[in-house]
Every structure is written in structure tokens, then in C-alpha cells.
Amino acid sequence: MELAGANGPSTGQISAARPLIGEEERQAVDRVLASGMMVQGPEVAAFETEFAALVDGRTCVAVNSGTSALHLGLLAAGVGPGDEVIVPSFTFAGTANAVALAGATPVFADIEPRFFCLDPASVEAAVTPRTVGIMPVHLYGHPADLDALQAIADRYGLALFEDACQAHLARWRGRPVGAFGKVAAFSFYPTKNMTTGEGGMVVCADEAVARKVRLLRNQGMERRYENEVVGFNTRMTDMAAAIGRVQLGRVTGWTARRRANAAVLSSELAVEAPGVALPQVAEGAEHAYHQYTIRTDDRDAIQSRLQEAGIGTGVYYPIPTHQLPSFASGAGGFELPVTEQVCREVLSLPVHPALSHPDLERIVAAVAKAVAG
Ligand SMILES: Cc1ncc(COP(=O)(O)O)c(C=O)c1O
């Protein structure tokens, strides 16, 4: 797929994110429509098998969203009422929603400020006799500290449930994220590093859990009309899977582009905008740069100056989950100072693979000017 404006001057609006859909995706969808087999058919089965190559060959079960992947993964792993799962508050609400929808209680822990992922010390302090698991979020595509979190899980007999919704192809000590937890969830929402329109994948460490996810996504059935448990309809369509299979062939190249774009932004912003805190990468981590997120104490003003300069940006996330109306009433008493501070400071710049080199130069110049006031 040709990326628009790869060499020409950068003009017009630079969007914060851009789903890349080409002719091959359109043709794949057309083939499915012509086949008449539109839901959970051969394309979904092939997508599950092919996605497994990204997660060390683990069993994959496709569903209709990342939220469903988290929700069904937790249910299949046995999480339910009376259980507590430790989650970050600095994440998309879908993380804690999935825990609450499973009937369990999300217990919020703080993050550490360099990598925006769970702080192991805060996690350990949040463990109670009701804790059954820890759900790290590999936020922005940066892997959480899976060594430290696994050590805590081992110490207290807990499971790891990975929210890898933003982290396709991120790695921790050479192993792909999604291949660490009892279950892991990926999202294929349009702004993610690869898309199926809407969609999600549950990655399972064992076959018994995978079978439960398959039952739960399809009304409790494995064989037609032999419903074994009460289940949902969270199936993936074959149109979505067909798009996903094409995108799977591109996501490695796109991730390399994201990393190269991030390297340009970091080396140039370090010189041109020295007051800004640039994203860091932990030793042992391979960042997938779903987002390239800076920190600055003048965030809102800088964001509007960038908007005026035609640079789209995003604030992920302005409100900590534990302070959202949906959780605040039941989630009193949390003190998460790092989370609360970064919510005021984070600003995500465009890093997507459709950016040209002139676009990157324009972003750097605009940030330098916006920071200078
Ligand atoms: C960290 C995180 N968790 C969960 C989700 C939920 O995924 P979806 O929007 O596909 O339901 C998302 C994405 O939106 C996410 O970024």
C-alpha cells in the first residue's frame, strides 16, 4: 500500500490516527459477501490460527471487541463475584469495565511515571485475601513490567490477565505480550495498530479456558443447539476476520514504521523541545508505539496551539478510571498520585505509519513552537 505524501511537502491536517484500509481488504470483504458465510466461518478460523503466530502459538479465540475479549477471558478464567482484580486506573475504561462486568471488583493501583504501566509496589500494596488476579495494561504499546508482576502473582497465588488491547507486536524480554497471562486480550478497533473495524482476540494459556471462551461467545454452544452454559453473542464476523487477515500481513511493517517515526520524534524533540518529557522505553521492552505520548505541565495550551497548526493530538486519558462517574461511587479511598498527575500532563502526538518524513518535521517544529508559547 502506498502511503500518501511520503516525499512531498507536508500540508493540511495531520491526523492523530489513521486506519489504513486498502484494495486488498475491500476484495477480501467482497469475497466473504459473495460466499454467503458471514459469521464465525472459515475466515474467523483462519484469522485465529494466523494470529497465534504473534503470541508464541497460543490458542486464540476471536470475538467482536477488545472489551468482549477481556470480559470473556476473565469469565473463562473463573473470575466472578467476590473476587478482586488489580487494574491500573490510568487506562481506557474498558479495562475496569470488563472486571466489573464479570461480577468482580476492580481494585485500582498506581502506575510508575516513565512507562505509564502498573507500578509493582503499588500492586503489591493492593493485594488482599480476595485478590485473584492482576491485569496489567500494556499502555500505548509499552509492555508492563511482566517480571515483577509475575513475581507478585507467584508470591500470592494470583493469575495474570493481560490487557494487550494497545500492544500488538510489543515484546518483553524477547517474548510477545499476550503470551504471558492466563488470558490476554487484543483489540482491533479502527485506531489500533491493526484493525478489523470492531473486533478482539482472546489469547489463552490452556485449552480448557479457550473452550470456555468459545462457549461463552456463542450462546454456550460448541455444537448447534446443544447449549452447555449460559452465553453471549460476541462472535466475530467473517468480514471482520477477512480484513484482519490482510492487516496481519501488514502489521509487522507498520510497527517498524511506528518505531522509526518514534525514533525521529524523540531524537529531534530532545533538541528542539527540551522542556518536554519524551516517552521512555524500559530495559527489556520493545515498544509498539500505539501512541507516542509526551508529558508537559502546559498540556491543554500546547494541544490547542498544535490544533491551530494543523496537528491532531489526543489525550489518553484525561480522567483516571477511579474518578469516572461509573466507578467513583464504589471506588473511594484510592490514592493514585502518579495517575492523577499524568492525566493532567499527557499528550499523544501522531506516530502512525502513514506519516511522511516532512509530516514528522512539521510535528517537531510545531511542538517546539507550541512549547515556546
Ligand atoms: C487499554 C484498552 N483496553 C480495552 C479496550 C477495549 O477495546 P474495544 O474498544 O475493542 O472494546 C481498549 C480499546 O479501545 C483499550 O485501549
mmCIF file of C-alpha atoms and ligand atoms in Angstrom:
data_model
loop_
_atom_site.group_PDB
_atom_site.id
_atom_site.type_symbol
_atom_site.label_atom_id
_atom_site.label_comp_id
_atom_site.label_asym_id
_atom_site.label_seq_id
_atom_site.Cartn_x
_atom_site.Cartn_y
_atom_site.Cartn_z
ATOM 1 C CA MET A 1 0.000 0.000 0.000
ATOM 2 C CA GLU A 2 1.381 3.406 -0.984
ATOM 3 C CA LEU A 3 1.498 5.902 1.831
ATOM 4 C CA ALA A 4 0.248 9.278 0.699
ATOM 5 C CA GLY A 5 2.736 12.108 0.539
ATOM 6 C CA ALA A 6 5.784 10.051 1.540
ATOM 7 C CA ASN A 7 8.174 12.511 -0.104
ATOM 8 C CA GLY A 8 6.190 15.625 -0.930
ATOM 9 C CA PRO A 9 5.758 18.668 1.309
ATOM 10 C CA SER A 10 3.558 18.252 4.364
ATOM 11 C CA THR A 11 0.359 20.254 4.023
ATOM 12 C CA GLY A 12 -3.138 20.167 5.529
ATOM 13 C CA GLN A 13 -4.254 18.488 8.712
ATOM 14 C CA ILE A 14 -2.092 15.705 10.166
ATOM 15 C CA SER A 15 -4.474 13.342 11.923
ATOM 16 C CA ALA A 16 -3.724 11.797 15.315
ATOM 17 C CA ALA A 17 -4.527 8.313 13.971
ATOM 18 C CA ARG A 18 -5.339 6.875 10.569
ATOM 19 C CA PRO A 19 -6.747 3.386 9.906
ATOM 20 C CA LEU A 20 -5.048 2.038 6.764
ATOM 21 C CA ILE A 21 -7.543 0.144 4.630
ATOM 22 C CA GLY A 22 -6.615 -0.746 1.043
ATOM 23 C CA GLU A 23 -7.899 -2.553 -2.024
ATOM 24 C CA GLU A 24 -6.895 -5.962 -0.628
ATOM 25 C CA GLU A 25 -9.129 -5.507 2.419
ATOM 26 C CA ARG A 26 -12.033 -4.460 0.155
ATOM 27 C CA GLN A 27 -11.561 -7.502 -2.051
ATOM 28 C CA ALA A 28 -11.359 -9.798 0.974
ATOM 29 C CA VAL A 29 -14.676 -8.447 2.275
ATOM 30 C CA ASP A 30 -16.243 -8.826 -1.179
ATOM 31 C CA ARG A 31 -15.155 -12.478 -1.283
ATOM 32 C CA VAL A 32 -16.846 -13.117 2.056
ATOM 33 C CA LEU A 33 -20.043 -11.381 0.961
ATOM 34 C CA ALA A 34 -20.106 -13.445 -2.226
ATOM 35 C CA SER A 35 -19.596 -16.645 -0.221
ATOM 36 C CA GLY A 36 -22.703 -16.069 1.904
ATOM 37 C CA MET A 37 -20.850 -17.366 5.010
ATOM 38 C CA MET A 38 -20.675 -14.213 7.050
ATOM 39 C CA VAL A 39 -20.283 -15.058 10.760
ATOM 40 C CA GLN A 40 -17.715 -17.205 12.577
ATOM 41 C CA GLY A 41 -16.877 -19.209 9.479
ATOM 42 C CA PRO A 42 -13.642 -20.112 7.700
ATOM 43 C CA GLU A 43 -12.210 -16.580 7.783
ATOM 44 C CA VAL A 44 -12.554 -16.395 11.564
ATOM 45 C CA ALA A 45 -10.948 -19.835 11.969
ATOM 46 C CA ALA A 46 -8.038 -18.851 9.694
ATOM 47 C CA PHE A 47 -7.611 -15.480 11.455
ATOM 48 C CA GLU A 48 -7.381 -17.247 14.833
ATOM 49 C CA THR A 49 -4.732 -19.649 13.536
ATOM 50 C CA GLU A 50 -2.724 -16.901 11.865
ATOM 51 C CA PHE A 51 -2.915 -14.527 14.837
ATOM 52 C CA ALA A 52 -1.466 -17.282 17.041
ATOM 53 C CA ALA A 53 1.875 -16.741 15.268
ATOM 54 C CA LEU A 54 2.046 -13.332 17.006
ATOM 55 C CA VAL A 55 1.645 -14.823 20.501
ATOM 56 C CA ASP A 56 4.043 -17.762 20.598
ATOM 57 C CA GLY A 57 1.469 -20.171 19.124
ATOM 58 C CA ARG A 58 -1.051 -19.811 21.966
ATOM 59 C CA THR A 59 -4.694 -20.661 21.308
ATOM 60 C CA CYS A 60 -6.644 -17.657 20.028
ATOM 61 C CA VAL A 61 -10.409 -17.128 20.080
ATOM 62 C CA ALA A 62 -11.817 -14.221 18.052
ATOM 63 C CA VAL A 63 -14.663 -12.070 19.394
ATOM 64 C CA ASN A 64 -16.432 -8.834 18.497
ATOM 65 C CA SER A 65 -14.341 -6.348 20.537
ATOM 66 C CA GLY A 66 -11.409 -5.954 22.888
ATOM 67 C CA THR A 67 -13.851 -5.380 25.739
ATOM 68 C CA SER A 68 -15.556 -8.703 24.987
ATOM 69 C CA ALA A 69 -12.128 -10.357 24.839
ATOM 70 C CA LEU A 70 -11.289 -9.072 28.331
ATOM 71 C CA HIS A 71 -14.741 -9.891 29.706
ATOM 72 C CA LEU A 72 -14.972 -13.434 28.326
ATOM 73 C CA GLY A 73 -11.332 -14.127 29.161
ATOM 74 C CA LEU A 74 -11.957 -13.230 32.809
ATOM 75 C CA LEU A 75 -15.170 -15.287 32.983
ATOM 76 C CA ALA A 76 -13.478 -18.288 31.369
ATOM 77 C CA ALA A 77 -10.592 -17.984 33.827
ATOM 78 C CA GLY A 78 -13.142 -18.309 36.643
ATOM 79 C CA VAL A 79 -13.264 -14.691 37.849
ATOM 80 C CA GLY A 80 -16.610 -13.726 39.408
ATOM 81 C CA PRO A 81 -18.471 -12.158 42.313
ATOM 82 C CA GLY A 82 -16.439 -11.759 45.492
ATOM 83 C CA ASP A 83 -13.152 -11.639 43.570
ATOM 84 C CA GLU A 84 -10.853 -8.640 43.244
ATOM 85 C CA VAL A 85 -8.657 -7.948 40.242
ATOM 86 C CA ILE A 86 -5.939 -5.305 40.467
ATOM 87 C CA VAL A 87 -6.000 -2.951 37.482
ATOM 88 C CA PRO A 88 -4.424 0.382 36.612
ATOM 89 C CA SER A 89 -6.680 3.421 36.796
ATOM 90 C CA PHE A 90 -4.638 5.098 34.055
ATOM 91 C CA THR A 91 -6.161 3.272 31.085
ATOM 92 C CA PHE A 92 -9.255 3.118 28.928
ATOM 93 C CA ALA A 93 -12.408 2.384 30.960
ATOM 94 C CA GLY A 94 -12.802 -0.944 29.130
ATOM 95 C CA THR A 95 -10.171 -2.499 31.409
ATOM 96 C CA ALA A 96 -12.084 -1.981 34.659
ATOM 97 C CA ASN A 97 -15.448 -2.378 32.894
ATOM 98 C CA ALA A 98 -14.514 -5.943 31.958
ATOM 99 C CA VAL A 99 -13.690 -6.775 35.595
ATOM 100 C CA ALA A 100 -16.952 -5.242 36.823
ATOM 101 C CA LEU A 101 -18.987 -6.967 34.086
ATOM 102 C CA ALA A 102 -17.511 -10.282 35.207
ATOM 103 C CA GLY A 103 -19.082 -9.529 38.614
ATOM 104 C CA ALA A 104 -15.710 -8.922 40.306
ATOM 105 C CA THR A 105 -14.315 -5.733 41.852
ATOM 106 C CA PRO A 106 -11.608 -3.729 40.107
ATOM 107 C CA VAL A 107 -9.026 -2.553 42.640
ATOM 108 C CA PHE A 108 -7.032 0.344 41.279
ATOM 109 C CA ALA A 109 -3.251 0.546 41.589
ATOM 110 C CA ASP A 110 -0.931 3.362 40.572
ATOM 111 C CA ILE A 111 1.441 3.450 37.612
ATOM 112 C CA GLU A 112 5.072 4.425 37.510
ATOM 113 C CA PRO A 113 5.623 7.638 35.544
ATOM 114 C CA ARG A 114 8.229 6.714 32.943
ATOM 115 C CA PHE A 115 6.428 3.905 31.118
ATOM 116 C CA PHE A 116 2.783 4.592 32.165
ATOM 117 C CA CYS A 117 2.224 0.959 33.251
ATOM 118 C CA LEU A 118 1.378 -0.641 36.624
ATOM 119 C CA ASP A 119 3.820 0.100 39.444
ATOM 120 C CA PRO A 120 4.647 -3.284 41.012
ATOM 121 C CA ALA A 121 4.995 -1.736 44.502
ATOM 122 C CA SER A 122 1.503 -0.229 44.272
ATOM 123 C CA VAL A 123 0.148 -3.556 43.004
ATOM 124 C CA GLU A 124 1.640 -5.473 45.912
ATOM 125 C CA ALA A 125 0.193 -2.972 48.394
ATOM 126 C CA ALA A 126 -3.282 -3.553 46.870
ATOM 127 C CA VAL A 127 -3.302 -7.345 47.345
ATOM 128 C CA THR A 128 -5.994 -8.593 49.775
ATOM 129 C CA PRO A 129 -7.276 -12.076 50.626
ATOM 130 C CA ARG A 130 -9.917 -11.589 47.877
ATOM 131 C CA THR A 131 -7.446 -10.774 45.114
ATOM 132 C CA VAL A 132 -7.464 -13.400 42.370
ATOM 133 C CA GLY A 133 -5.527 -11.658 39.646
ATOM 134 C CA ILE A 134 -3.555 -8.724 38.275
ATOM 135 C CA MET A 135 -4.468 -7.148 34.969
ATOM 136 C CA PRO A 136 -1.543 -5.175 33.559
ATOM 137 C CA VAL A 137 -2.315 -2.898 30.619
ATOM 138 C CA HIS A 138 0.493 -2.546 28.081
ATOM 139 C CA LEU A 139 -0.466 1.067 27.698
ATOM 140 C CA TYR A 140 0.365 2.932 24.487
ATOM 141 C CA GLY A 141 2.075 -0.282 23.295
ATOM 142 C CA HIS A 142 4.705 -0.319 26.073
ATOM 143 C CA PRO A 143 4.830 -3.659 27.909
ATOM 144 C CA ALA A 144 4.204 -3.595 31.641
ATOM 145 C CA ASP A 145 6.964 -4.983 33.880
ATOM 146 C CA LEU A 146 5.913 -8.595 33.453
ATOM 147 C CA ASP A 147 8.827 -9.993 35.503
ATOM 148 C CA ALA A 148 7.928 -8.011 38.606
ATOM 149 C CA LEU A 149 4.187 -8.583 38.177
ATOM 150 C CA GLN A 150 4.631 -12.321 37.597
ATOM 151 C CA ALA A 151 6.782 -12.488 40.750
ATOM 152 C CA ILE A 152 3.976 -10.845 42.777
ATOM 153 C CA ALA A 153 1.418 -13.167 41.178
ATOM 154 C CA ASP A 154 3.559 -16.188 42.117
ATOM 155 C CA ARG A 155 4.073 -14.923 45.672
ATOM 156 C CA TYR A 156 0.328 -14.563 46.333
ATOM 157 C CA GLY A 157 -1.028 -17.318 44.063
ATOM 158 C CA LEU A 158 -2.654 -14.895 41.601
ATOM 159 C CA ALA A 159 -3.235 -15.079 37.846
ATOM 160 C CA LEU A 160 -2.032 -12.532 35.299
ATOM 161 C CA PHE A 161 -4.650 -11.303 32.835
ATOM 162 C CA GLU A 162 -3.057 -9.114 30.162
ATOM 163 C CA ASP A 163 -4.851 -6.161 28.597
ATOM 164 C CA ALA A 164 -2.829 -6.087 25.374
ATOM 165 C CA CYS A 165 -5.519 -4.121 23.515
ATOM 166 C CA GLN A 166 -2.979 -1.451 22.502
ATOM 167 C CA ALA A 167 0.107 -3.613 22.195
ATOM 168 C CA HIS A 168 0.169 -5.822 19.079
ATOM 169 C CA LEU A 169 3.782 -6.903 18.489
ATOM 170 C CA ALA A 170 5.173 -5.369 21.681
ATOM 171 C CA ARG A 171 7.674 -7.660 23.380
ATOM 172 C CA TRP A 172 9.043 -8.134 26.884
ATOM 173 C CA ARG A 173 12.498 -9.722 27.079
ATOM 174 C CA GLY A 174 12.060 -11.071 23.555
ATOM 175 C CA ARG A 175 8.649 -12.665 24.173
ATOM 176 C CA PRO A 176 5.480 -11.195 22.693
ATOM 177 C CA VAL A 177 2.987 -9.612 25.066
ATOM 178 C CA GLY A 178 -0.174 -11.690 25.130
ATOM 179 C CA ALA A 179 1.907 -14.830 25.715
ATOM 180 C CA PHE A 180 2.370 -14.245 29.460
ATOM 181 C CA GLY A 181 -1.060 -14.246 31.079
ATOM 182 C CA LYS A 182 -3.594 -16.956 31.821
ATOM 183 C CA VAL A 183 -5.601 -14.973 29.293
ATOM 184 C CA ALA A 184 -4.777 -11.885 27.241
ATOM 185 C CA ALA A 185 -6.951 -9.587 25.146
ATOM 186 C CA PHE A 186 -6.238 -7.647 21.958
ATOM 187 C CA SER A 187 -8.471 -5.037 20.298
ATOM 188 C CA PHE A 188 -8.895 -4.397 16.577
ATOM 189 C CA TYR A 189 -10.749 -1.078 16.914
ATOM 190 C CA PRO A 190 -10.012 1.186 13.892
ATOM 191 C CA THR A 191 -7.371 3.314 15.612
ATOM 192 C CA LYS A 192 -5.406 0.294 16.878
ATOM 193 C CA ASN A 193 -2.164 -0.817 15.209
ATOM 194 C CA MET A 194 -4.227 -3.232 13.102
ATOM 195 C CA THR A 195 -7.987 -3.271 12.667
ATOM 196 C CA THR A 196 -10.982 -5.401 11.775
ATOM 197 C CA GLY A 197 -13.460 -2.492 12.144
ATOM 198 C CA GLU A 198 -14.566 -3.751 15.543
ATOM 199 C CA GLY A 199 -13.031 -6.902 16.932
ATOM 200 C CA GLY A 200 -10.993 -8.576 19.620
ATOM 201 C CA MET A 201 -8.921 -11.671 20.303
ATOM 202 C CA VAL A 202 -8.692 -13.738 23.475
ATOM 203 C CA VAL A 203 -5.327 -15.459 23.843
ATOM 204 C CA CYS A 204 -5.472 -18.463 26.174
ATOM 205 C CA ALA A 205 -2.694 -20.278 28.010
ATOM 206 C CA ASP A 206 -4.676 -23.505 28.162
ATOM 207 C CA GLU A 207 -7.249 -25.344 26.121
ATOM 208 C CA ALA A 208 -9.855 -25.630 28.882
ATOM 209 C CA VAL A 209 -10.040 -21.839 29.161
ATOM 210 C CA ALA A 210 -10.128 -21.487 25.363
ATOM 211 C CA ARG A 211 -13.065 -23.895 25.168
ATOM 212 C CA LYS A 212 -14.974 -21.864 27.779
ATOM 213 C CA VAL A 213 -14.369 -18.679 25.784
ATOM 214 C CA ARG A 214 -15.691 -20.407 22.652
ATOM 215 C CA LEU A 215 -18.825 -21.444 24.538
ATOM 216 C CA LEU A 216 -19.364 -18.014 26.082
ATOM 217 C CA ARG A 217 -19.056 -16.171 22.751
ATOM 218 C CA ASN A 218 -21.728 -18.314 21.080
ATOM 219 C CA GLN A 219 -24.705 -18.678 23.440
ATOM 220 C CA GLY A 220 -22.982 -21.511 25.307
ATOM 221 C CA MET A 221 -22.830 -23.764 22.253
ATOM 222 C CA GLU A 222 -19.989 -25.643 20.669
ATOM 223 C CA ARG A 223 -22.366 -27.875 18.717
ATOM 224 C CA ARG A 224 -25.535 -26.302 17.359
ATOM 225 C CA TYR A 225 -28.454 -26.270 19.806
ATOM 226 C CA GLU A 226 -26.530 -28.224 22.428
ATOM 227 C CA ASN A 227 -26.148 -25.235 24.736
ATOM 228 C CA GLU A 228 -23.925 -26.198 27.668
ATOM 229 C CA VAL A 229 -23.772 -22.906 29.589
ATOM 230 C CA VAL A 230 -25.463 -19.512 29.501
ATOM 231 C CA GLY A 231 -23.537 -17.446 26.977
ATOM 232 C CA PHE A 232 -23.397 -14.271 24.920
ATOM 233 C CA ASN A 233 -23.373 -13.500 21.251
ATOM 234 C CA THR A 234 -19.944 -11.904 20.905
ATOM 235 C CA ARG A 235 -18.961 -13.633 17.671
ATOM 236 C CA MET A 236 -16.661 -12.042 15.114
ATOM 237 C CA THR A 237 -17.987 -11.709 11.571
ATOM 238 C CA ASP A 238 -16.137 -13.234 8.636
ATOM 239 C CA MET A 239 -15.985 -9.784 7.018
ATOM 240 C CA ALA A 240 -14.056 -8.523 10.060
ATOM 241 C CA ALA A 241 -11.768 -11.567 10.108
ATOM 242 C CA ALA A 242 -11.060 -11.218 6.386
ATOM 243 C CA ILE A 243 -9.945 -7.615 6.961
ATOM 244 C CA GLY A 244 -7.872 -8.768 9.933
ATOM 245 C CA ARG A 245 -6.074 -11.430 7.870
ATOM 246 C CA VAL A 246 -4.964 -8.829 5.336
ATOM 247 C CA GLN A 247 -3.917 -6.481 8.125
ATOM 248 C CA LEU A 248 -1.896 -9.273 9.757
ATOM 249 C CA GLY A 249 0.274 -9.295 6.656
ATOM 250 C CA ARG A 250 0.974 -5.591 7.115
ATOM 251 C CA VAL A 251 1.240 -5.060 10.859
ATOM 252 C CA THR A 252 4.923 -6.004 11.115
ATOM 253 C CA GLY A 253 5.887 -3.375 8.518
ATOM 254 C CA TRP A 254 3.583 -0.809 10.102
ATOM 255 C CA THR A 255 5.075 -1.434 13.537
ATOM 256 C CA ALA A 256 8.569 -0.915 12.123
ATOM 257 C CA ARG A 257 7.316 2.381 10.678
ATOM 258 C CA ARG A 258 5.852 3.402 14.042
ATOM 259 C CA ARG A 259 9.185 2.649 15.744
ATOM 260 C CA ALA A 260 11.122 4.572 13.108
ATOM 261 C CA ASN A 261 8.713 7.530 13.410
ATOM 262 C CA ALA A 262 9.078 7.477 17.200
ATOM 263 C CA ALA A 263 12.874 7.459 16.863
ATOM 264 C CA VAL A 264 12.762 10.553 14.634
ATOM 265 C CA LEU A 265 10.371 12.352 17.003
ATOM 266 C CA SER A 266 12.489 11.514 20.060
ATOM 267 C CA SER A 267 15.839 12.483 18.603
ATOM 268 C CA GLU A 268 14.553 15.760 17.172
ATOM 269 C CA LEU A 269 12.280 16.769 20.064
ATOM 270 C CA ALA A 270 15.137 16.210 22.520
ATOM 271 C CA VAL A 271 16.942 19.069 20.768
ATOM 272 C CA GLU A 272 14.035 21.259 19.630
ATOM 273 C CA ALA A 273 11.724 20.987 22.666
ATOM 274 C CA PRO A 274 13.972 20.196 25.636
ATOM 275 C CA GLY A 275 11.322 21.065 28.255
ATOM 276 C CA VAL A 276 9.056 18.222 27.196
ATOM 277 C CA ALA A 277 9.246 14.748 28.809
ATOM 278 C CA LEU A 278 9.614 12.226 25.980
ATOM 279 C CA PRO A 279 8.393 8.612 26.135
ATOM 280 C CA GLN A 280 10.914 6.223 27.677
ATOM 281 C CA VAL A 281 11.408 2.546 26.953
ATOM 282 C CA ALA A 282 12.182 0.175 29.831
ATOM 283 C CA GLU A 283 15.158 -2.143 29.624
ATOM 284 C CA GLY A 284 13.859 -5.411 28.162
ATOM 285 C CA ALA A 285 10.841 -3.761 26.497
ATOM 286 C CA GLU A 286 10.093 -3.443 22.786
ATOM 287 C CA HIS A 287 7.537 -0.656 22.407
ATOM 288 C CA ALA A 288 4.866 -0.968 19.685
ATOM 289 C CA TYR A 289 4.115 2.793 19.740
ATOM 290 C CA HIS A 290 0.371 2.577 19.538
ATOM 291 C CA GLN A 291 0.744 6.072 20.963
ATOM 292 C CA TYR A 292 3.738 8.390 21.202
ATOM 293 C CA THR A 293 2.985 10.244 24.411
ATOM 294 C CA ILE A 294 4.816 13.242 25.804
ATOM 295 C CA ARG A 295 4.297 14.926 29.158
ATOM 296 C CA THR A 296 4.147 18.640 29.749
ATOM 297 C CA ASP A 297 2.695 20.770 32.527
ATOM 298 C CA ASP A 298 1.148 23.137 29.939
ATOM 299 C CA ARG A 299 -0.700 20.361 28.112
ATOM 300 C CA ASP A 300 -4.025 21.999 27.247
ATOM 301 C CA ALA A 301 -2.453 25.164 25.809
ATOM 302 C CA ILE A 302 0.060 23.136 23.798
ATOM 303 C CA GLN A 303 -2.697 20.918 22.456
ATOM 304 C CA SER A 304 -4.718 23.896 21.207
ATOM 305 C CA ARG A 305 -1.640 25.514 19.627
ATOM 306 C CA LEU A 306 -0.930 22.242 17.813
ATOM 307 C CA GLN A 307 -4.544 22.071 16.676
ATOM 308 C CA GLU A 308 -4.185 25.578 15.206
ATOM 309 C CA ALA A 309 -1.039 24.394 13.406
ATOM 310 C CA GLY A 310 -2.993 21.505 11.858
ATOM 311 C CA ILE A 311 -1.546 18.761 14.067
ATOM 312 C CA GLY A 312 -4.111 16.379 15.554
ATOM 313 C CA THR A 313 -3.265 15.060 19.022
ATOM 314 C CA GLY A 314 -5.027 13.035 21.701
ATOM 315 C CA VAL A 315 -5.292 12.996 25.489
ATOM 316 C CA TYR A 316 -5.364 9.382 26.654
ATOM 317 C CA TYR A 317 -6.670 9.691 29.349
ATOM 318 C CA PRO A 318 -7.880 12.928 30.919
ATOM 319 C CA ILE A 319 -9.749 11.318 33.849
ATOM 320 C CA PRO A 320 -8.443 8.407 35.940
ATOM 321 C CA THR A 321 -10.835 5.443 35.818
ATOM 322 C CA HIS A 322 -11.320 5.502 39.598
ATOM 323 C CA GLN A 323 -12.667 9.073 39.297
ATOM 324 C CA LEU A 324 -15.078 8.388 36.420
ATOM 325 C CA PRO A 325 -18.762 8.650 37.386
ATOM 326 C CA SER A 326 -19.119 4.960 36.513
ATOM 327 C CA PHE A 327 -16.613 3.926 39.191
ATOM 328 C CA ALA A 328 -16.251 6.838 41.606
ATOM 329 C CA SER A 329 -19.127 5.854 43.900
ATOM 330 C CA GLY A 330 -17.799 2.365 44.531
ATOM 331 C CA ALA A 331 -14.116 3.157 44.335
ATOM 332 C CA GLY A 332 -13.498 5.601 47.155
ATOM 333 C CA GLY A 333 -10.274 5.833 49.052
ATOM 334 C CA PHE A 334 -7.803 5.282 46.247
ATOM 335 C CA GLU A 335 -4.734 7.492 46.343
ATOM 336 C CA LEU A 336 -3.037 7.304 42.994
ATOM 337 C CA PRO A 337 -0.870 10.428 42.777
ATOM 338 C CA VAL A 338 1.108 9.453 39.673
ATOM 339 C CA THR A 339 -2.058 8.541 37.780
ATOM 340 C CA GLU A 340 -3.706 11.810 38.743
ATOM 341 C CA GLN A 341 -0.658 13.847 37.733
ATOM 342 C CA VAL A 342 -0.105 12.199 34.340
ATOM 343 C CA CYS A 343 -3.793 12.625 33.468
ATOM 344 C CA ARG A 344 -3.084 16.380 33.568
ATOM 345 C CA GLU A 345 0.149 16.144 31.571
ATOM 346 C CA VAL A 346 -0.058 13.528 28.806
ATOM 347 C CA LEU A 347 -0.396 14.426 25.141
ATOM 348 C CA SER A 348 -0.149 11.891 22.331
ATOM 349 C CA LEU A 349 1.398 13.081 19.068
ATOM 350 C CA PRO A 350 0.796 11.438 15.680
ATOM 351 C CA VAL A 351 3.116 8.431 15.170
ATOM 352 C CA HIS A 352 1.066 6.315 12.746
ATOM 353 C CA PRO A 353 2.692 4.662 9.733
ATOM 354 C CA ALA A 354 1.046 6.950 7.162
ATOM 355 C CA LEU A 355 3.200 9.898 8.298
ATOM 356 C CA SER A 356 5.799 11.108 5.828
ATOM 357 C CA HIS A 357 9.189 12.465 6.824
ATOM 358 C CA PRO A 358 8.005 16.025 6.078
ATOM 359 C CA ASP A 359 4.997 15.372 8.353
ATOM 360 C CA LEU A 360 7.360 14.379 11.170
ATOM 361 C CA GLU A 361 9.463 17.511 10.616
ATOM 362 C CA ARG A 362 6.287 19.591 10.763
ATOM 363 C CA ILE A 363 5.176 17.937 14.008
ATOM 364 C CA VAL A 364 8.575 18.587 15.626
ATOM 365 C CA ALA A 365 8.601 22.234 14.510
ATOM 366 C CA ALA A 366 5.029 22.753 15.697
ATOM 367 C CA VAL A 367 5.720 21.198 19.111
ATOM 368 C CA ALA A 368 8.864 23.315 19.536
ATOM 369 C CA LYS A 369 6.853 26.451 18.712
ATOM 370 C CA ALA A 370 3.877 25.442 20.893
ATOM 371 C CA VAL A 371 6.145 24.791 23.869
ATOM 372 C CA ALA A 372 7.893 28.128 23.428
ATOM 373 C CA GLY A 373 4.421 29.741 23.672
HETATM 374 C C1 LIG B 1 -6.380 -0.482 27.061
HETATM 375 C C2 LIG B 1 -7.655 -0.842 26.387
HETATM 376 N N1 LIG B 1 -8.447 -1.776 26.953
HETATM 377 C C3 LIG B 1 -9.601 -2.164 26.378
HETATM 378 C C4 LIG B 1 -10.019 -1.608 25.180
HETATM 379 C C5 LIG B 1 -11.334 -2.036 24.613
HETATM 380 O O1 LIG B 1 -11.243 -2.470 23.291
HETATM 381 P P1 LIG B 1 -12.507 -2.300 22.310
HETATM 382 O O2 LIG B 1 -12.658 -0.841 22.030
HETATM 383 O O3 LIG B 1 -12.093 -3.085 21.094
HETATM 384 O O4 LIG B 1 -13.672 -2.894 23.006
HETATM 385 C C6 LIG B 1 -9.220 -0.643 24.546
HETATM 386 C C7 LIG B 1 -9.551 -0.035 23.252
HETATM 387 O O5 LIG B 1 -10.407 0.674 22.957
HETATM 388 C C8 LIG B 1 -8.017 -0.237 25.175
HETATM 389 O O6 LIG B 1 -7.259 0.699 24.627
#
